[in-house]
PDB file of C-alpha atoms and ligand atoms in Angstrom:
ATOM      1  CA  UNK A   1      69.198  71.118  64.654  1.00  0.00           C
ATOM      2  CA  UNK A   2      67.758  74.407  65.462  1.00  0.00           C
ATOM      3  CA  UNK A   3      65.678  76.039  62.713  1.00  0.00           C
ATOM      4  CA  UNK A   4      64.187  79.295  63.003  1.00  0.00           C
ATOM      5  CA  UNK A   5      61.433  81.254  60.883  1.00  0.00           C
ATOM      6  CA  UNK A   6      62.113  85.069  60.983  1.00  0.00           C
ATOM      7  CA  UNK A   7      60.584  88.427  59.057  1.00  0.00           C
ATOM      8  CA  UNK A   8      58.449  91.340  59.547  1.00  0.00           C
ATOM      9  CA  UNK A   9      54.748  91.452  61.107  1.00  0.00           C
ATOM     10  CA  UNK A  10      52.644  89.527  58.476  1.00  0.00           C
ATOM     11  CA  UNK A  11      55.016  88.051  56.805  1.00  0.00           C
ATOM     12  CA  UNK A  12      53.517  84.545  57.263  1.00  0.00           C
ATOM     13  CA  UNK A  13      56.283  83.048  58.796  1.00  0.00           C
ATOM     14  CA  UNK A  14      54.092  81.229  61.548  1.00  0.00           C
ATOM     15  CA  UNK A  15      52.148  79.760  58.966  1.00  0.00           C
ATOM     16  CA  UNK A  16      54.753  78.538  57.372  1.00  0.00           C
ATOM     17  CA  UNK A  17      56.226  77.259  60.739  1.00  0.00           C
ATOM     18  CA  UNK A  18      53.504  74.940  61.098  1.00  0.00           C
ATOM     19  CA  UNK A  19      53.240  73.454  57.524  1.00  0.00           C
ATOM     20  CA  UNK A  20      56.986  72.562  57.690  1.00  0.00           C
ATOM     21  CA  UNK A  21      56.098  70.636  61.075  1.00  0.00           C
ATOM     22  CA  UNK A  22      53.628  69.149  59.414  1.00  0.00           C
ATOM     23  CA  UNK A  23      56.266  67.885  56.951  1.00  0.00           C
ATOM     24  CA  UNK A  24      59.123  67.089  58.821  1.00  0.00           C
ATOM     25  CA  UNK A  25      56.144  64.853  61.127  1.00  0.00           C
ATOM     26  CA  UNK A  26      55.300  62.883  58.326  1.00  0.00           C
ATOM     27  CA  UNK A  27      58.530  62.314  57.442  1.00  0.00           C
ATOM     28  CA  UNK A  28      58.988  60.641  60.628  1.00  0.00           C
ATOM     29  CA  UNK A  29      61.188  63.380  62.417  1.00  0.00           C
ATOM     30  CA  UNK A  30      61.502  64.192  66.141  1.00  0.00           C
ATOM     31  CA  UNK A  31      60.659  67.796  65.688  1.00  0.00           C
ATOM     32  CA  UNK A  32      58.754  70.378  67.856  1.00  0.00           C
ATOM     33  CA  UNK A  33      57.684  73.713  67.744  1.00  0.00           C
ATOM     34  CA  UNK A  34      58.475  77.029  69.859  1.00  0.00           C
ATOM     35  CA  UNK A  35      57.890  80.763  69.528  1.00  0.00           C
ATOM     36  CA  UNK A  36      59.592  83.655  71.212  1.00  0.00           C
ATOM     37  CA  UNK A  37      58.405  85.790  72.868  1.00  0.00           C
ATOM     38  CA  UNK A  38      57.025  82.933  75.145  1.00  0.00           C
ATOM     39  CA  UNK A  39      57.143  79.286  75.304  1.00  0.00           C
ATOM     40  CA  UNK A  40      57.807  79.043  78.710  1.00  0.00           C
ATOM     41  CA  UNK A  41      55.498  80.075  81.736  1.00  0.00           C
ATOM     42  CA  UNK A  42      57.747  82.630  82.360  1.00  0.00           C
ATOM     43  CA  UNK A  43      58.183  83.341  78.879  1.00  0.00           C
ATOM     44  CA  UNK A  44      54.331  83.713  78.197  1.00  0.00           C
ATOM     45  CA  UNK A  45      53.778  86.119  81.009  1.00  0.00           C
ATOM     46  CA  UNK A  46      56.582  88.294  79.700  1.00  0.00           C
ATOM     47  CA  UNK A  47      54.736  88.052  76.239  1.00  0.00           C
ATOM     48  CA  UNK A  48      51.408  89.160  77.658  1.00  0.00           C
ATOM     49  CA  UNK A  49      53.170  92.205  78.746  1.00  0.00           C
ATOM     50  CA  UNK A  50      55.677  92.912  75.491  1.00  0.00           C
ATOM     51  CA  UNK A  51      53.242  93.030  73.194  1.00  0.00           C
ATOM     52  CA  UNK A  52      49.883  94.265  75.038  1.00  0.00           C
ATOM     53  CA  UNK A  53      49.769  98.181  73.768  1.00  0.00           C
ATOM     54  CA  UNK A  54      49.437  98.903  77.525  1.00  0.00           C
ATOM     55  CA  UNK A  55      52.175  96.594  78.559  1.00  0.00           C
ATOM     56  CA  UNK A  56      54.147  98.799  80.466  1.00  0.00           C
ATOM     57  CA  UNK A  57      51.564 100.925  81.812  1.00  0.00           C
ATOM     58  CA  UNK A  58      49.957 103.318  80.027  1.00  0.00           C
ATOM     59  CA  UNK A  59      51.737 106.554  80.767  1.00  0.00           C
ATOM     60  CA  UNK A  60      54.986 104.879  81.481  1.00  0.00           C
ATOM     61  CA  UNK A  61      55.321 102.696  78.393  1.00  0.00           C
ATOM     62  CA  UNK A  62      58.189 100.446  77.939  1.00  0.00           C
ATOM     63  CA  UNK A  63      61.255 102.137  77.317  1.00  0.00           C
ATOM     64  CA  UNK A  64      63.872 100.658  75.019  1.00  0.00           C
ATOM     65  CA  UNK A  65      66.438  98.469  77.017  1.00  0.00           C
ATOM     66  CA  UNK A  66      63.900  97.742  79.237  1.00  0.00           C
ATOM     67  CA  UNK A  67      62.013  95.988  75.835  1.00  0.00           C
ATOM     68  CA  UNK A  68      65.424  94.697  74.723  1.00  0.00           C
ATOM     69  CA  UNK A  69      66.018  93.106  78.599  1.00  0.00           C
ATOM     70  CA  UNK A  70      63.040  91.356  78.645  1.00  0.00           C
ATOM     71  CA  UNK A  71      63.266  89.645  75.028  1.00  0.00           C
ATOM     72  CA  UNK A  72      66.435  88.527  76.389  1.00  0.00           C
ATOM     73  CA  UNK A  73      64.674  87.241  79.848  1.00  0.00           C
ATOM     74  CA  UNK A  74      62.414  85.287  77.808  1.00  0.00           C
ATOM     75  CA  UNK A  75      64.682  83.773  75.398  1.00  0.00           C
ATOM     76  CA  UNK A  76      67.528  83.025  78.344  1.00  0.00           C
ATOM     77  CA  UNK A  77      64.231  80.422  80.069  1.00  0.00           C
ATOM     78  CA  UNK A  78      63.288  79.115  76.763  1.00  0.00           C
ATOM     79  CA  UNK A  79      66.946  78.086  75.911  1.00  0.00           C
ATOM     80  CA  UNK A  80      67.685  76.644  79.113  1.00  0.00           C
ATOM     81  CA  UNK A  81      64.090  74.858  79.805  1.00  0.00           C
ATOM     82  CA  UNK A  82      63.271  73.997  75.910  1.00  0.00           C
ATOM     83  CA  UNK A  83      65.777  73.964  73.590  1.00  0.00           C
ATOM     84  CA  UNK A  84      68.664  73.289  75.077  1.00  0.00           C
ATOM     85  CA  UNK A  85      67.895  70.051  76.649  1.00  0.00           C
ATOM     86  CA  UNK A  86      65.526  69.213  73.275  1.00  0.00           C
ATOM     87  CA  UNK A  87      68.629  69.640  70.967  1.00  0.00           C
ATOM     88  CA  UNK A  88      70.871  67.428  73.477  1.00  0.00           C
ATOM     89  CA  UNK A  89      68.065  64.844  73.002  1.00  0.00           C
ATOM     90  CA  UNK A  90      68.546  64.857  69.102  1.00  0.00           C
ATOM     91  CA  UNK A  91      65.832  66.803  68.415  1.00  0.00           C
ATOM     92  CA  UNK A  92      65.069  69.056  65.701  1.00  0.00           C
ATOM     93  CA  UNK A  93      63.819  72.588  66.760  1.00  0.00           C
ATOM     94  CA  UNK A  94      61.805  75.206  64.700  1.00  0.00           C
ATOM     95  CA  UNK A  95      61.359  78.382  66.402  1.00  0.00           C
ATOM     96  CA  UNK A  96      58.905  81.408  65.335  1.00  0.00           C
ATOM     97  CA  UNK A  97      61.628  84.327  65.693  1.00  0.00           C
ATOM     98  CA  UNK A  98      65.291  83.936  67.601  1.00  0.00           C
ATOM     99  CA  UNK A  99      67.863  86.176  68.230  1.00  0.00           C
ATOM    100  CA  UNK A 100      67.657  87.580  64.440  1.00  0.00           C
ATOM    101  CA  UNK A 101      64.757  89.292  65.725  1.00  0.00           C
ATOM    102  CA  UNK A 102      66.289  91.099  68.225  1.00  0.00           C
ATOM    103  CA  UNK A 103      68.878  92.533  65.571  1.00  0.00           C
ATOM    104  CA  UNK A 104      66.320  93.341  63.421  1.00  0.00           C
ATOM    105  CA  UNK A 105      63.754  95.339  66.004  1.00  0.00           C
ATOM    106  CA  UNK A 106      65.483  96.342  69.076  1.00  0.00           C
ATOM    107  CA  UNK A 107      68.530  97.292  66.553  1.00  0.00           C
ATOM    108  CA  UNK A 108      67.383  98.679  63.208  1.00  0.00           C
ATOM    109  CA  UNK A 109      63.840  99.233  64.407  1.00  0.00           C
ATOM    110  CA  UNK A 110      64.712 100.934  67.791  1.00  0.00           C
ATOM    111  CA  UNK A 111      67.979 102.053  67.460  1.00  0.00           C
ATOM    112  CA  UNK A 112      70.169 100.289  69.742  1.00  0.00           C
ATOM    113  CA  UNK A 113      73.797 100.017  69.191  1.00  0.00           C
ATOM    114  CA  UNK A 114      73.821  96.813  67.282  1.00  0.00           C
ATOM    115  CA  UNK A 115      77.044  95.419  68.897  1.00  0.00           C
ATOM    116  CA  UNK A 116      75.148  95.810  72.354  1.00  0.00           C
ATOM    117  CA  UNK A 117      72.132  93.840  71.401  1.00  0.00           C
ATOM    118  CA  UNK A 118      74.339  91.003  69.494  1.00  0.00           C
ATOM    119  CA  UNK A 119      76.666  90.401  72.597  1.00  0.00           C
ATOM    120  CA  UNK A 120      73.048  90.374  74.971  1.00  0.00           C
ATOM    121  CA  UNK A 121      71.923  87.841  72.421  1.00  0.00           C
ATOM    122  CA  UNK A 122      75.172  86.114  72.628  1.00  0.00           C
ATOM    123  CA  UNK A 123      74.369  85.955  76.528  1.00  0.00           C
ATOM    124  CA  UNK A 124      70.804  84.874  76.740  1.00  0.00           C
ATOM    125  CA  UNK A 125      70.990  81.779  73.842  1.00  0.00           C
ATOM    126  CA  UNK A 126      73.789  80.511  75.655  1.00  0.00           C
ATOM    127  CA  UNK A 127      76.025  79.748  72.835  1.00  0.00           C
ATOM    128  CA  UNK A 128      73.283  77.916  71.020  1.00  0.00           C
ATOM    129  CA  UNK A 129      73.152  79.306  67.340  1.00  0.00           C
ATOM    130  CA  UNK A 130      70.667  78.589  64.790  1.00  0.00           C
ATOM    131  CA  UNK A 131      71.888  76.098  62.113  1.00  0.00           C
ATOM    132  CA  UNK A 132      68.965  77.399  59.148  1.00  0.00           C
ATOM    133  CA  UNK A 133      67.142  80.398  59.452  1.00  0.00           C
ATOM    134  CA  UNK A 134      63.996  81.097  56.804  1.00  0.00           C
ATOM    135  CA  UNK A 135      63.830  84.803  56.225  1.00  0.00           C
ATOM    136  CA  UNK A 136      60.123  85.165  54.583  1.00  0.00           C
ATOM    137  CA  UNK A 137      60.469  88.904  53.235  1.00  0.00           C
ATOM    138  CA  UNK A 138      57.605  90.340  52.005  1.00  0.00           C
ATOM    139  CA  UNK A 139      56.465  94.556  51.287  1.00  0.00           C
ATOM    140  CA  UNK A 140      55.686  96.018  54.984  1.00  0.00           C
ATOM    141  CA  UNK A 141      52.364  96.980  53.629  1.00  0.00           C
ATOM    142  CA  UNK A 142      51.645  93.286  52.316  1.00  0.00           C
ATOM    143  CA  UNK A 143      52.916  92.261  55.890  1.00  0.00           C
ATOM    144  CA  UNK A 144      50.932  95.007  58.075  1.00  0.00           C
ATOM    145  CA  UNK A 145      47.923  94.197  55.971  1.00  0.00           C
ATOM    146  CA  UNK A 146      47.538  90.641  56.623  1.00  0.00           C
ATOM    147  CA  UNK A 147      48.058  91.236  60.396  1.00  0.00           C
ATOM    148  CA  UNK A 148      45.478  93.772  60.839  1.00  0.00           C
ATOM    149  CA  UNK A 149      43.018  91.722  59.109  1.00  0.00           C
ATOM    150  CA  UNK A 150      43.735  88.760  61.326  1.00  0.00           C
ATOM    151  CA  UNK A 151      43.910  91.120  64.872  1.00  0.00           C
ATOM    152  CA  UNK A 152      40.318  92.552  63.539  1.00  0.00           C
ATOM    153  CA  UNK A 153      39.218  88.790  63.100  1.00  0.00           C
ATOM    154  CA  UNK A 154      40.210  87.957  66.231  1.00  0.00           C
ATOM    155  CA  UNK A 155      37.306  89.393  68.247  1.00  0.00           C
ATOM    156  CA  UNK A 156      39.853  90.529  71.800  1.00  0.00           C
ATOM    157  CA  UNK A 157      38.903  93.369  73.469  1.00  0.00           C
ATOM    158  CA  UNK A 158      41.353  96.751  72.604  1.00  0.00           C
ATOM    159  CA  UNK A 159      43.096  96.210  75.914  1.00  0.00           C
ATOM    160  CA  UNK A 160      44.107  92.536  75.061  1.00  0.00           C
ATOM    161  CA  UNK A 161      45.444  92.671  72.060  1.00  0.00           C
ATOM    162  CA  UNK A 162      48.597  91.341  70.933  1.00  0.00           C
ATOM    163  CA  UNK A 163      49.038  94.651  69.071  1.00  0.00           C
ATOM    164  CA  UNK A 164      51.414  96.788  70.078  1.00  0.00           C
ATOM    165  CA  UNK A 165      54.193  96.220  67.305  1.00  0.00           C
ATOM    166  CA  UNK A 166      51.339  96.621  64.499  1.00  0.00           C
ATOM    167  CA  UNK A 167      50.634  99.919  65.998  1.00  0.00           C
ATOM    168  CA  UNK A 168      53.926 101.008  65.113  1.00  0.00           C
ATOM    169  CA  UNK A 169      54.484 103.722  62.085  1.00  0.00           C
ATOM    170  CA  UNK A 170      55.699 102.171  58.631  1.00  0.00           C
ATOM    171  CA  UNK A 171      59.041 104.010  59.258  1.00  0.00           C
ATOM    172  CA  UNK A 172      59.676 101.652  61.979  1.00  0.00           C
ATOM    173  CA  UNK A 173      58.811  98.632  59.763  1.00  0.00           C
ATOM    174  CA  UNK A 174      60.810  99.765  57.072  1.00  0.00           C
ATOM    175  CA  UNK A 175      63.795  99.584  59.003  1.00  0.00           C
ATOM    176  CA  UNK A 176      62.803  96.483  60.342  1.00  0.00           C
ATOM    177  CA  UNK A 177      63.071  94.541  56.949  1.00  0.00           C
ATOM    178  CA  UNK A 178      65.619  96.792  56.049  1.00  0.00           C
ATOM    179  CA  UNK A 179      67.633  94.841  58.817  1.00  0.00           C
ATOM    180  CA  UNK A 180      66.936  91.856  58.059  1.00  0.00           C
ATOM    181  CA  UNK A 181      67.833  92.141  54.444  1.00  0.00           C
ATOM    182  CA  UNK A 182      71.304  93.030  55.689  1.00  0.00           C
ATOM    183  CA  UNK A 183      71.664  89.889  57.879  1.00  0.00           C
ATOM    184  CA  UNK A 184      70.754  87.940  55.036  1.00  0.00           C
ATOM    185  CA  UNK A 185      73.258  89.266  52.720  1.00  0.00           C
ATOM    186  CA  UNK A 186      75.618  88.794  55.179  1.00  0.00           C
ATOM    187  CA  UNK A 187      75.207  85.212  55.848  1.00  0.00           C
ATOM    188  CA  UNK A 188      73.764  83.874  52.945  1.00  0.00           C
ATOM    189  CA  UNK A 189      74.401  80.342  53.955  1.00  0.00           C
ATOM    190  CA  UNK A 190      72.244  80.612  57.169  1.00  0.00           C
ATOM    191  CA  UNK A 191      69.653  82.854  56.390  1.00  0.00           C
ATOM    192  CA  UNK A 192      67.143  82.105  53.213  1.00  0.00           C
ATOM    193  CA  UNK A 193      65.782  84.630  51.990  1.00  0.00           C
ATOM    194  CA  UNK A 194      61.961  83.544  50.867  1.00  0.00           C
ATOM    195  CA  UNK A 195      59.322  85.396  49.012  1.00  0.00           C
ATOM    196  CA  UNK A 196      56.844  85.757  51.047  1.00  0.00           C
ATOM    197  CA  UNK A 197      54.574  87.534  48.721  1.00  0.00           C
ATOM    198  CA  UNK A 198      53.075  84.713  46.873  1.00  0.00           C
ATOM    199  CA  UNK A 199      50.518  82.049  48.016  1.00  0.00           C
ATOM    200  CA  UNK A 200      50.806  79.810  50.545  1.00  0.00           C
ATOM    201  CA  UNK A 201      51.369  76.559  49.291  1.00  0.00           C
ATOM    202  CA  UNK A 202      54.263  77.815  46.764  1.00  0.00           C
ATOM    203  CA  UNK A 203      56.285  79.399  49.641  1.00  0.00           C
ATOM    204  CA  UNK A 204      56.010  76.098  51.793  1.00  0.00           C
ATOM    205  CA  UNK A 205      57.232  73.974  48.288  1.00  0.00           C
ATOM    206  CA  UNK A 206      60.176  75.916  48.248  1.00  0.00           C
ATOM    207  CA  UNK A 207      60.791  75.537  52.307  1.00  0.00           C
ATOM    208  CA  UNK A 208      60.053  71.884  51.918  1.00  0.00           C
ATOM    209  CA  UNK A 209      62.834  71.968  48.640  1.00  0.00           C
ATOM    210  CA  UNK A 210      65.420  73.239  50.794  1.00  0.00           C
ATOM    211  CA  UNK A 211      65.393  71.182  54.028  1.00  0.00           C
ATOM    212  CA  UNK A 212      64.691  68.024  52.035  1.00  0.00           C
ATOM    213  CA  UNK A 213      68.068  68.812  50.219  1.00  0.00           C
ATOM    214  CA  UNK A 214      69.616  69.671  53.348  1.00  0.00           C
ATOM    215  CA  UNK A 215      68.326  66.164  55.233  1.00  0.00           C
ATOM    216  CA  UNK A 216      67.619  63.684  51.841  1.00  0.00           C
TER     217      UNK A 216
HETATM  218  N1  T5A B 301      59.979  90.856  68.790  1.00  0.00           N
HETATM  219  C1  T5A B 301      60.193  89.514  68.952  1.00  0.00           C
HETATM  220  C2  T5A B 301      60.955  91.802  69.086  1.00  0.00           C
HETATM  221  O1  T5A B 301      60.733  93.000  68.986  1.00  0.00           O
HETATM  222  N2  T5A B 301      62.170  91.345  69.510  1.00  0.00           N
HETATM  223  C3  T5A B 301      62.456  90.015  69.694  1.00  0.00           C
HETATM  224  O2  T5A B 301      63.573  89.661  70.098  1.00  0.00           O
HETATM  225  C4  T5A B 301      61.416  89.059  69.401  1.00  0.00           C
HETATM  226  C5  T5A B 301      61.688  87.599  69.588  1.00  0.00           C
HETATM  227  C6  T5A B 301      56.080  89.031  68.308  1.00  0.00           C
HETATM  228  C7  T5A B 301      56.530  90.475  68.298  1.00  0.00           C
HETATM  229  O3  T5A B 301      57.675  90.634  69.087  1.00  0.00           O
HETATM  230  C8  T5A B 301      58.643  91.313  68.361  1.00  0.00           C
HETATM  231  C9  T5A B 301      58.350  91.045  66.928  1.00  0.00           C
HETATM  232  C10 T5A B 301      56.859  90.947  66.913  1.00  0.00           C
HETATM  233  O4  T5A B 301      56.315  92.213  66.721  1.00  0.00           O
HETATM  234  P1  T5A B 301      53.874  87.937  67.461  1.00  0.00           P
HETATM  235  O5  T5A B 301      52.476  88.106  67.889  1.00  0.00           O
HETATM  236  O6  T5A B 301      54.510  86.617  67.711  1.00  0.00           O
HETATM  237  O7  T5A B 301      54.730  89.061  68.092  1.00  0.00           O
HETATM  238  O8  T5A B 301      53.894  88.426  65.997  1.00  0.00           O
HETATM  239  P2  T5A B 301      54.640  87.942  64.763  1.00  0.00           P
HETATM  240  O9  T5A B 301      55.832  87.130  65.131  1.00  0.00           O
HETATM  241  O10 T5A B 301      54.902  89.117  63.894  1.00  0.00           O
HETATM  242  O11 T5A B 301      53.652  86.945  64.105  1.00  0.00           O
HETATM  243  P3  T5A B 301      52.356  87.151  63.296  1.00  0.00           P
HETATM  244  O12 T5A B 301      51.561  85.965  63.648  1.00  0.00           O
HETATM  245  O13 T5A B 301      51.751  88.490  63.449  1.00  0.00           O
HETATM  246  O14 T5A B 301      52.835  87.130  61.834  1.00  0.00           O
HETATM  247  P4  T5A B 301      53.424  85.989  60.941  1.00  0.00           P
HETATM  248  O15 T5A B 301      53.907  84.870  61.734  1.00  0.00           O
HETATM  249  O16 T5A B 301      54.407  86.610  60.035  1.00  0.00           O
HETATM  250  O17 T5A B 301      52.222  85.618  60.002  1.00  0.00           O
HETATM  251  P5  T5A B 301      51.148  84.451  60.036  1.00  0.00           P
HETATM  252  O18 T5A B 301      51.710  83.243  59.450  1.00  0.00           O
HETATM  253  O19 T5A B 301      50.545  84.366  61.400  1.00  0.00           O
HETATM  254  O20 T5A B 301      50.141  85.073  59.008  1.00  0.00           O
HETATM  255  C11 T5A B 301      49.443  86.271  59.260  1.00  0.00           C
HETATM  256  C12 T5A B 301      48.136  86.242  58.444  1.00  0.00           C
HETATM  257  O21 T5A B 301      48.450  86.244  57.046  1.00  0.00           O
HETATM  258  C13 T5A B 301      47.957  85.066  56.394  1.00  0.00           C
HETATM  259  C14 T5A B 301      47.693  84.060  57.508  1.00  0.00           C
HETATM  260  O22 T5A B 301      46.695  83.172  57.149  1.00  0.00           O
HETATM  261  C15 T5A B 301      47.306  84.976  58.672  1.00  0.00           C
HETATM  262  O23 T5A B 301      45.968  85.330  58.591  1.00  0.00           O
HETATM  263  N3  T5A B 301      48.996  84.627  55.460  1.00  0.00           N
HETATM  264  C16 T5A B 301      48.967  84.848  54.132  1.00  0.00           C
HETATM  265  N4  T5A B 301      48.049  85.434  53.342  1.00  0.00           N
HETATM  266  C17 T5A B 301      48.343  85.500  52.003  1.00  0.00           C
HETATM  267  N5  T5A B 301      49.488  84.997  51.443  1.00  0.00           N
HETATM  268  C18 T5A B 301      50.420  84.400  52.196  1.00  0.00           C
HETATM  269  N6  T5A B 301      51.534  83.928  51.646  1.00  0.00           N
HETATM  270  C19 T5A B 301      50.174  84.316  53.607  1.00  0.00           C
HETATM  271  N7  T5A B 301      50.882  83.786  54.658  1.00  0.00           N
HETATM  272  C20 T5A B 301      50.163  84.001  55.766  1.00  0.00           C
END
C-alpha cells in the first residue's frame, strides 16, 4: 500500500508523516518512510540542487522543464530502488509528496500544460499509483509562516538553504493549493482533504481515524 502526504510549503504534512509511522509501528505494521525529492543517493543529490536558491547557478537558474525533468529523475530511482521492490515485499509505503506534487507545482504553480506533466508522471512512477493520499490544506500564509520560522531556526548558511520554493511570491502559492484543491475534488476517494490549520495532535486523530477504518 502506497500512502502519500501532499500540500503546500508549511502545511505540516511531514510532521504528520512521521506521527502516522509512529502509529502504524505500534500497531505492528511493516511500514517505512520516503520523501521526494530524494530518498535515493541519486535522489538526494538532485534535491541539494532543486531546492538550493542557487541550484542552477546563479545567473542561469533552473528553467521550467528542466525543474519538471529532474523531479521526474528523482522519482523514476526512488520507484525503481525503494518502492517498488518495498511494495512487492508487502510493505506499506508513506511518502512526503508523489506525483500530486508535480501537478500541483510544475502545473498550476509553473504553468506547464497539465496533460504533459501527468503523462511524465505516468512515465517516471512506473505504473505505481498511490492507493491514499492525505491532502493537509491549510491558508498559504499559515503554511509560508511556519516554514520561514523553521528555515530561520535552522541556523544554514544563505547559500545552503533548502529555500528556494519559500522564496517564491504568494501568487505562486496560491495557485499551488489552488491545484491541489482541484485534484481533490476530483478524486475524492483518493485524496483526503485535511485541515491543516488546527493543532497537531487533532490533525493526526483524524489521520489515525481514517487509516484505522481503512485497515481495522
Ligand atoms: N516539489 C516537490 C515540486 O515542485 N515538485 C515535485 O514533484 C516535488 C516532489 C520540497 C519542495 O519541492 C517541491 C515542493 C517543495 O517546495 P521540502 O523541503 O521537502 O521541499 O519542503 P516541503 O515538502 O514543503 O516540506 P516542509 O518540511 O517545508 O513542510 P511540511 O512538510 O508541510 O511541514 P512540517 O511538518 O515540516 O512543518 C513545518 C513547521 O510547522 C510546524 C512544524 O513543527 C514545523 O516547524 N507545524 C505546525 N505548527 C502549528 N500547527 C500545526 N498543525 C503544525 N504542523 C506542523
Amino acid at each position: 500500500m502506497l500512502i502519500t502526504f501532499e500540500g503546500i510549503e508549511g502545511c505540516g504534512k511531514t510532521t504528520q508523516l512521521a506521527m502516522l509511522l509512529g502509529h502504524l509501528r505500534k500497531k505492528g505494521m511493516d511500514v517505512m518512510a520516503v520523501r521526494e525529492p530524494g530518498g535515493t543517493a541519486l535522489g538526494e543529490k538532485v534535491r541539494a540542487i532543486l531546492l538550493n536558491r542557487h541550484g542552477g547557478g546563479e545567473k542561469e537558474g533552473i528553467s521550467h522543464w528542466s525543474e519538471l525533468f529532474l523531479y521526474e529523475a528523482c522519482r523514476a530511482q526512488l520507484v525503481s530502488r525503494v518502492i517498488a521492490p518495498a511494495l512487492e515485499d508487502g510493505r506499506i509505503v508513506l511518502c512526503d509528496r508523489f506525483t500530486d506534487s508535480t501537478v500541483a507545482y510544475q502545473g498550476y504553480g509553473r504553468g506547464l500544460p497539465l496533460d504533459a506533466v501527468t503523462s511524465i508522471n505516468g512515465w517516471a512512477a512506473q505504473g505505481i499509483r498511490q492507493d491514499l493520499t492525505f491532502l493537509i490544506d491549510c491558508p498559504v500564509e499559515v503554511g509560508l509562516g511556519r516554514a520561514w520560522s523553521r528555515i530561520g531556526s535552522g541556523g544554514a548558511a544563505p547559500e545552503e538553504r533548502e529555500d528556494r520554493f519559500e522564496r517564491e511570491e504568494i501568487e505562486f502559492h496560491e495557485r499551488v493549493r489552488r491545484g491541489y484543491l482541484e485534484m481533490a475534488a476530483k478524486e475524492p476517494e483518493r485524496i483526503r482533504l485535511i485541515d491543516g490549520s488546527r493543532e497537531i495532535p487533532d490533525i493526526h486523530r483524524e489521520i489515525c481515524d481514517i487509516i484505522d477504518g481503512m485497515m481495522g
